[in-house]
Amino acid sequence: MLAVRGVAKAFGPTKALSDASLAVRSGEVVALLGENGSGKSTLVKVLSGVVRPDAGELVLDGRPVRPGSPRDTLRAGIVTVYQEILVAPDLTVLDNLWLGSAAFTERSERARRRARAREVLDVLSPDPIALDGPVSALDLMQQQVCVIAQALLRDPRLLVLDEATSTLDVTLRDRLMAEVRRRCDEGAAALFISHRMDEVLAHADRFVALRGGVTVGELPRSGADAETLVRLVSGEEATAQRRSTRRGGHGLQRTVLEVSQLRIQPSSEPLDGIVRAGEIIGLAGLEGHGQDEFLQCLAGLRRPAAGEVVLRTGPHGAGTTVRNYRQAVRAGMAYVPRNRKTEGIAGVLSNLDNFTAPTLRRDARLGLLGRARRAARYRRFAEFVNLTAPPGKAVVHLSGGNQQKVIVSRWLAREPSVLLLNDPTRGVDLRTKQELYGVLERLADQGTTIVMLSTEVEELIGLMDRVLVFHGGSCAAVLDRSEATRERLVSAYFGHGSGATGSEEVR
Amino acid sequence: MTAAVAVPRRRAVGLRMPRSPLAVVVVVTACLLVANLVVTPGFLAPDRLPGTAELFVPLALAAMASVPSILSGGGGLDLSVGPLLGIVNIVAVAILMPAGLVAAEVSIPLCVLLGAAVGAINGAVVAFVRLQPIVVTLGTYLVLDGLALVLMPQPVGTAPPWAAWLSGSWLGGFAPRSLLLLVAGCLLWVLARRLGFVTLVRAVGSDARAAFTSGVRVGLVRFGAYALGGALAGLAGLALTVLINSGDATVGPQYTLAAVAAVALGGNALSGGRGGIAGPLLGALTLFLIQSLLSALAVSSLWIQVVHGSVLLAAVCINSSIGARVGRRAAAIQGG
C-alpha cells in the first residue's frame, strides 16, 4: 500500500536519513525501530509532510505522493499522531477534533461532526470527555486522546503512531490498539513507533529497523523476540570502537558528588550513588526517559521529587546540598546546556566575549577590565580545547564544533570540580568530537568529575567509566566500563536491563 | 477519580474560564455608565445620544480591527490601524469626492476595500515573508501617516453627503445612524465566524504547530486575519469621517494605541488564541466612558491619557490574577 524508497534528508551537515526504505501492506501493523538519532522521527516527519526529503520517493496505493505540507499528506490519507501532544489549547474539544479537515467549516455537517466525535472519543476513552470544554482544561492523557481521536476521525489509509501511547494508561492503550487492529482488518494500515518493547512485540506484525538513517533490516512477527529485535536495532557487527586508554582505577579518590534517595518524579525509583573525583559518568536512555531531568537535578536547575544531591567540593570534603543553580555553580559545578543556540551562546558577540561572560570578574582589577589579562586567559583555554578560530569573530559564524569548544572552554575557565554536560557532541563533526573526548579525558585525569548525557552509543562505550541508563523516569541499569557493550546498552534502553544477557546489576 | 464526578466539574471550569476576563470589563463599564449618568443626568438623552454614538463608533471599530491580528498569535499586532483610519478618511474626502464618487453605495464599499487591501499587504508580509508583525505594521503605520499628510497637508472642511446622513438619527435621536457602521462591522465578524474562519484564527493563535500538523494553512489564515482587520479599519475610517465631518490627517494615528488598549481591557489574550469582539467592544466603551466622565467633571484633557493608562494596567492585572486562579483550580481538579 505504502512504499518508501531511498529517502534521504540532511539538516545542514548532519545526515538524518541517507537511505530509508519501508513498505507497508494493507491490513498490517508495522513497527519502526531504532535508537536515538537513527532517523526514525525524521522518517515520520517525511511521511507526514512536515519535512521535505532531499531524495527518494513515496508511493501510496500506486500513486506517487509529493508531500509539501501536512495538509497534502493528510489529504492523501497518511495521518500522523506525533510524539508531542499537539493541540490548540484554547479551542473546544470538538473544534480540535475536526481542525483542518474538509468538514470543519460545513455548517450542515454540524450534527454529524458531533456524533462522529462522540463516537470516536467513546471508543478510545471509558470516561466521557466533554466536547464543548476547552482542551486546556483536560489533563495530558485526555489531550492525547483528543489528538488520537482527531487522527482516527480522518479515516486514515495509513495511521502513523509516533510514541503516541506514552501518556496513555494500560486501559486506553489496549483500547487504542484494538481500534487500530479493527481498522487494519478493514483495509487500513498502521506504522507504529514505541519505546516499549513489550508493546511492540504484542502489537506489530512486522518489524523494520533503522540505523544511522538507513533501513538495516526487517523481521516478521514469527521468530521475533526481545533479543533478536535488540540485535536488529543495535547491529551485530562489532564497530571498531575507540576505547579509552585511561586507567579506570579511581577507587581511592575522594567522593565529589553524592546522590541519595533521589527521585526525579514521584513515581520513579529512588537512586543512590557516589561519583569520585576524576570519573566520567555517562547518562543514557531513549529521549525523554528521565536522563535529562536527572542531569538538571544535579545542576540545581530542577528540583527532584525527593532526595538530595550533595557536592563535596569544599575543603576536607565539606558538602553543599544543591538547592538551586547559582549555589551549585558557586560550589564548583559547571553545566554545559544542550541547546547551543538558545541556551549556550550569545551569537552576535565575539567568541572572546562569549568565553569571558561568566568569568569576567577574573579579568578585573578594581572593577576595570584588563584586556591583556583577558586575552592571556582566553589563549590558555583556547589552546586547551584546541580552538583555533580568531577571538574576535562572532560566534554565529563558527562551525557547530567550534561553538561547542567556545562554550566548553568558557565553563572550564571557572575551573569547576564537577562538569556536567548535556549531550555536548550533538551536531558536532567527527574530528571535534574526538578532540572533545581528549579534552574531557585530560580533565578527568586532572581530577575533574564529569557527568555527561550522551545520545551516542559509541561515546558511551568508549569514553565513560560508568553509564547510567534511564528508562521510564528511573535509572534502570548501571553499566561499568567492562560491561558496556552496544547490545547491552540498547537492551537497557528498551527497559530490558537484565533481559538480554542477565548479568547487569539493576537498581 | 471517577468520571461521574470529574466531568461536570471540569465543564464548569471550562465555561468559567473565557467569561471571567469579560466579567471585569462588564463591571467596570457598568460602574462608569452609572457615574456618567450621575454627573451628567442627560447623558443618554435623545438630544445627546447621536453625538455620543458618533464619538464612540470609530474607537469601537478600531478596537475590533485590532482583534483578528492579535488573535492570530505569533506576536500578531496591527499598529497601522490608526493611520489606516486616517487614510480612509482622507481618500474619501480628497480623492473620491473630487472624482465625483460621492454616492454611498460606491464610496463606502471602496473605503472598506481600501482598508482590506492595506490589511492584506500587512498580512502578506507577516504571513508569507514571515517578518515580525510589530515591525511590519510599524512600517505601514509610518507610510500611511506620511501619505495622509502628503495628500492633505491642511484639514479640509468638507465631507461627502453620506457622512452627514450617517451623523443623523432615527426615532427622534434614539437610534443614531452612525451605529449602522458598528452593526456592519459586527455583521462582518459574525460572517467570519459562521464560515469557521474565526475558529481557524484562534487555532493558529493558540498553537500554530498543532494547526499546521492538522492540515491548516497557517500562512493563509494569518493573511486573512490581517485583511479582515483592515476591512474593519476601513469601516472605522468611515466612522471617523462621520465624526469629524471633514478630512484631517492628524486624527487617525491616535486610534492605534487606544485600540490595542481596548483589546487588552476586554480580556483578549495579547499572545493570541483567546477572545472575541465582545470584550474589546466593552473595552472601547470603558475608555470612551472614562473620557466623557472626565470632560464632564471639567478635568483637564491632559489627564485623560494618565487615567486611561492606569485603568488599563489595573484591568490587565486583575484579569491575569483571575486567569491564574482559574488555571490553578483546573489543575487542582485534574490532580485530585
mmCIF file with all atom_site columns, N, CA and C in Angstrom, chain A residues 37-58:
data_model
loop_
_atom_site.group_PDB
_atom_site.id
_atom_site.type_symbol
_atom_site.label_atom_id
_atom_site.label_alt_id
_atom_site.label_comp_id
_atom_site.label_asym_id
_atom_site.label_entity_id
_atom_site.label_seq_id
_atom_site.pdbx_PDB_ins_code
_atom_site.Cartn_x
_atom_site.Cartn_y
_atom_site.Cartn_z
_atom_site.occupancy
_atom_site.B_iso_or_equiv
_atom_site.pdbx_formal_charge
_atom_site.auth_seq_id
_atom_site.auth_comp_id
_atom_site.auth_asym_id
_atom_site.auth_atom_id
_atom_site.pdbx_PDB_model_num
ATOM 1  N N  . GLY A 1 37 ? 18.513 9.095  17.186 1.00 0.00 ? 37 GLY A N  1
ATOM 2  C CA . GLY A 1 37 ? 19.349 9.536  16.087 1.00 0.00 ? 37 GLY A CA 1
ATOM 3  C C  . GLY A 1 37 ? 19.428 8.564  14.947 1.00 0.00 ? 37 GLY A C  1
ATOM 4  N N  . SER A 1 38 ? 18.599 7.520  14.968 1.00 0.00 ? 38 SER A N  1
ATOM 5  C CA . SER A 1 38 ? 18.648 6.570  13.870 1.00 0.00 ? 38 SER A CA 1
ATOM 6  C C  . SER A 1 38 ? 17.862 7.081  12.673 1.00 0.00 ? 38 SER A C  1
ATOM 7  N N  . GLY A 1 39 ? 17.107 8.148  12.855 1.00 0.00 ? 39 GLY A N  1
ATOM 8  C CA . GLY A 1 39 ? 16.354 8.720  11.757 1.00 0.00 ? 39 GLY A CA 1
ATOM 9  C C  . GLY A 1 39 ? 14.873 8.400  11.790 1.00 0.00 ? 39 GLY A C  1
ATOM 10 N N  . LYS A 1 40 ? 14.443 7.686  12.820 1.00 0.00 ? 40 LYS A N  1
ATOM 11 C CA . LYS A 1 40 ? 13.021 7.360  12.960 1.00 0.00 ? 40 LYS A CA 1
ATOM 12 C C  . LYS A 1 40 ? 12.127 8.586  12.849 1.00 0.00 ? 40 LYS A C  1
ATOM 13 N N  . SER A 1 41 ? 12.416 9.560  13.704 1.00 0.00 ? 41 SER A N  1
ATOM 14 C CA . SER A 1 41 ? 11.486 10.686 13.759 1.00 0.00 ? 41 SER A CA 1
ATOM 15 C C  . SER A 1 41 ? 11.565 11.519 12.482 1.00 0.00 ? 41 SER A C  1
ATOM 16 N N  . THR A 1 42 ? 12.735 11.567 11.860 1.00 0.00 ? 42 THR A N  1
ATOM 17 C CA . THR A 1 42 ? 12.818 12.268 10.583 1.00 0.00 ? 42 THR A CA 1
ATOM 18 C C  . THR A 1 42 ? 11.986 11.548 9.528  1.00 0.00 ? 42 THR A C  1
ATOM 19 N N  . LEU A 1 43 ? 12.040 10.234 9.528  1.00 0.00 ? 43 LEU A N  1
ATOM 20 C CA . LEU A 1 43 ? 11.238 9.472  8.570  1.00 0.00 ? 43 LEU A CA 1
ATOM 21 C C  . LEU A 1 43 ? 9.750  9.738  8.794  1.00 0.00 ? 43 LEU A C  1
ATOM 22 N N  . VAL A 1 44 ? 9.358  9.803  10.068 1.00 0.00 ? 44 VAL A N  1
ATOM 23 C CA . VAL A 1 44 ? 7.955  10.110 10.370 1.00 0.00 ? 44 VAL A CA 1
ATOM 24 C C  . VAL A 1 44 ? 7.602  11.499 9.839  1.00 0.00 ? 44 VAL A C  1
ATOM 25 N N  . LYS A 1 45 ? 8.517  12.442 10.018 1.00 0.00 ? 45 LYS A N  1
ATOM 26 C CA . LYS A 1 45 ? 8.241  13.796 9.543  1.00 0.00 ? 45 LYS A CA 1
ATOM 27 C C  . LYS A 1 45 ? 8.146  13.847 8.026  1.00 0.00 ? 45 LYS A C  1
ATOM 28 N N  . VAL A 1 46 ? 8.936  13.022 7.364  1.00 0.00 ? 46 VAL A N  1
ATOM 29 C CA . VAL A 1 46 ? 8.838  12.958 5.907  1.00 0.00 ? 46 VAL A CA 1
ATOM 30 C C  . VAL A 1 46 ? 7.471  12.395 5.513  1.00 0.00 ? 46 VAL A C  1
ATOM 31 N N  . LEU A 1 47 ? 7.064  11.318 6.174  1.00 0.00 ? 47 LEU A N  1
ATOM 32 C CA . LEU A 1 47 ? 5.770  10.705 5.861  1.00 0.00 ? 47 LEU A CA 1
ATOM 33 C C  . LEU A 1 47 ? 4.621  11.671 6.115  1.00 0.00 ? 47 LEU A C  1
ATOM 34 N N  . SER A 1 48 ? 4.767  12.515 7.123  1.00 0.00 ? 48 SER A N  1
ATOM 35 C CA . SER A 1 48 ? 3.652  13.385 7.479  1.00 0.00 ? 48 SER A CA 1
ATOM 36 C C  . SER A 1 48 ? 3.713  14.728 6.766  1.00 0.00 ? 48 SER A C  1
ATOM 37 N N  . GLY A 1 49 ? 4.780  14.952 6.000  1.00 0.00 ? 49 GLY A N  1
ATOM 38 C CA . GLY A 1 49 ? 4.845  16.184 5.220  1.00 0.00 ? 49 GLY A CA 1
ATOM 39 C C  . GLY A 1 49 ? 5.425  17.369 5.962  1.00 0.00 ? 49 GLY A C  1
ATOM 40 N N  . VAL A 1 50 ? 5.883  17.163 7.191  1.00 0.00 ? 50 VAL A N  1
ATOM 41 C CA . VAL A 1 50 ? 6.476  18.272 7.932  1.00 0.00 ? 50 VAL A CA 1
ATOM 42 C C  . VAL A 1 50 ? 7.847  18.609 7.353  1.00 0.00 ? 50 VAL A C  1
ATOM 43 N N  . VAL A 1 51 ? 8.534  17.567 6.890  1.00 0.00 ? 51 VAL A N  1
ATOM 44 C CA . VAL A 1 51 ? 9.873  17.747 6.337  1.00 0.00 ? 51 VAL A CA 1
ATOM 45 C C  . VAL A 1 51 ? 9.867  17.260 4.898  1.00 0.00 ? 51 VAL A C  1
ATOM 46 N N  . ARG A 1 52 ? 10.467 18.038 4.016  1.00 0.00 ? 52 ARG A N  1
ATOM 47 C CA . ARG A 1 52 ? 10.566 17.609 2.626  1.00 0.00 ? 52 ARG A CA 1
ATOM 48 C C  . ARG A 1 52 ? 11.860 16.825 2.412  1.00 0.00 ? 52 ARG A C  1
ATOM 49 N N  . PRO A 1 53 ? 11.779 15.620 1.879  1.00 0.00 ? 53 PRO A N  1
ATOM 50 C CA . PRO A 1 53 ? 13.016 14.840 1.705  1.00 0.00 ? 53 PRO A CA 1
ATOM 51 C C  . PRO A 1 53 ? 13.882 15.419 0.586  1.00 0.00 ? 53 PRO A C  1
ATOM 52 N N  . ASP A 1 54 ? 15.214 15.184 0.690  1.00 0.00 ? 54 ASP A N  1
ATOM 53 C CA . ASP A 1 54 ? 16.133 15.624 -0.362 1.00 0.00 ? 54 ASP A CA 1
ATOM 54 C C  . ASP A 1 54 ? 16.084 14.669 -1.543 1.00 0.00 ? 54 ASP A C  1
ATOM 55 N N  . ALA A 1 55 ? 15.837 13.395 -1.251 1.00 0.00 ? 55 ALA A N  1
ATOM 56 C CA . ALA A 1 55 ? 15.805 12.406 -2.320 1.00 0.00 ? 55 ALA A CA 1
ATOM 57 C C  . ALA A 1 55 ? 14.867 11.284 -1.914 1.00 0.00 ? 55 ALA A C  1
ATOM 58 N N  . GLY A 1 56 ? 14.540 10.428 -2.863 1.00 0.00 ? 56 GLY A N  1
ATOM 59 C CA . GLY A 1 56 ? 13.700 9.276  -2.565 1.00 0.00 ? 56 GLY A CA 1
ATOM 60 C C  . GLY A 1 56 ? 12.262 9.517  -2.960 1.00 0.00 ? 56 GLY A C  1
ATOM 61 N N  . GLU A 1 57 ? 11.467 8.443  -2.880 1.00 0.00 ? 57 GLU A N  1
ATOM 62 C CA . GLU A 1 57 ? 10.073 8.604  -3.293 1.00 0.00 ? 57 GLU A CA 1
ATOM 63 C C  . GLU A 1 57 ? 9.115  7.914  -2.330 1.00 0.00 ? 57 GLU A C  1
ATOM 64 N N  . LEU A 1 58 ? 7.893  8.435  -2.334 1.00 0.00 ? 58 LEU A N  1
ATOM 65 C CA . LEU A 1 58 ? 6.808  7.883  -1.533 1.00 0.00 ? 58 LEU A CA 1
ATOM 66 C C  . LEU A 1 58 ? 5.703  7.476  -2.491 1.00 0.00 ? 58 LEU A C  1
#
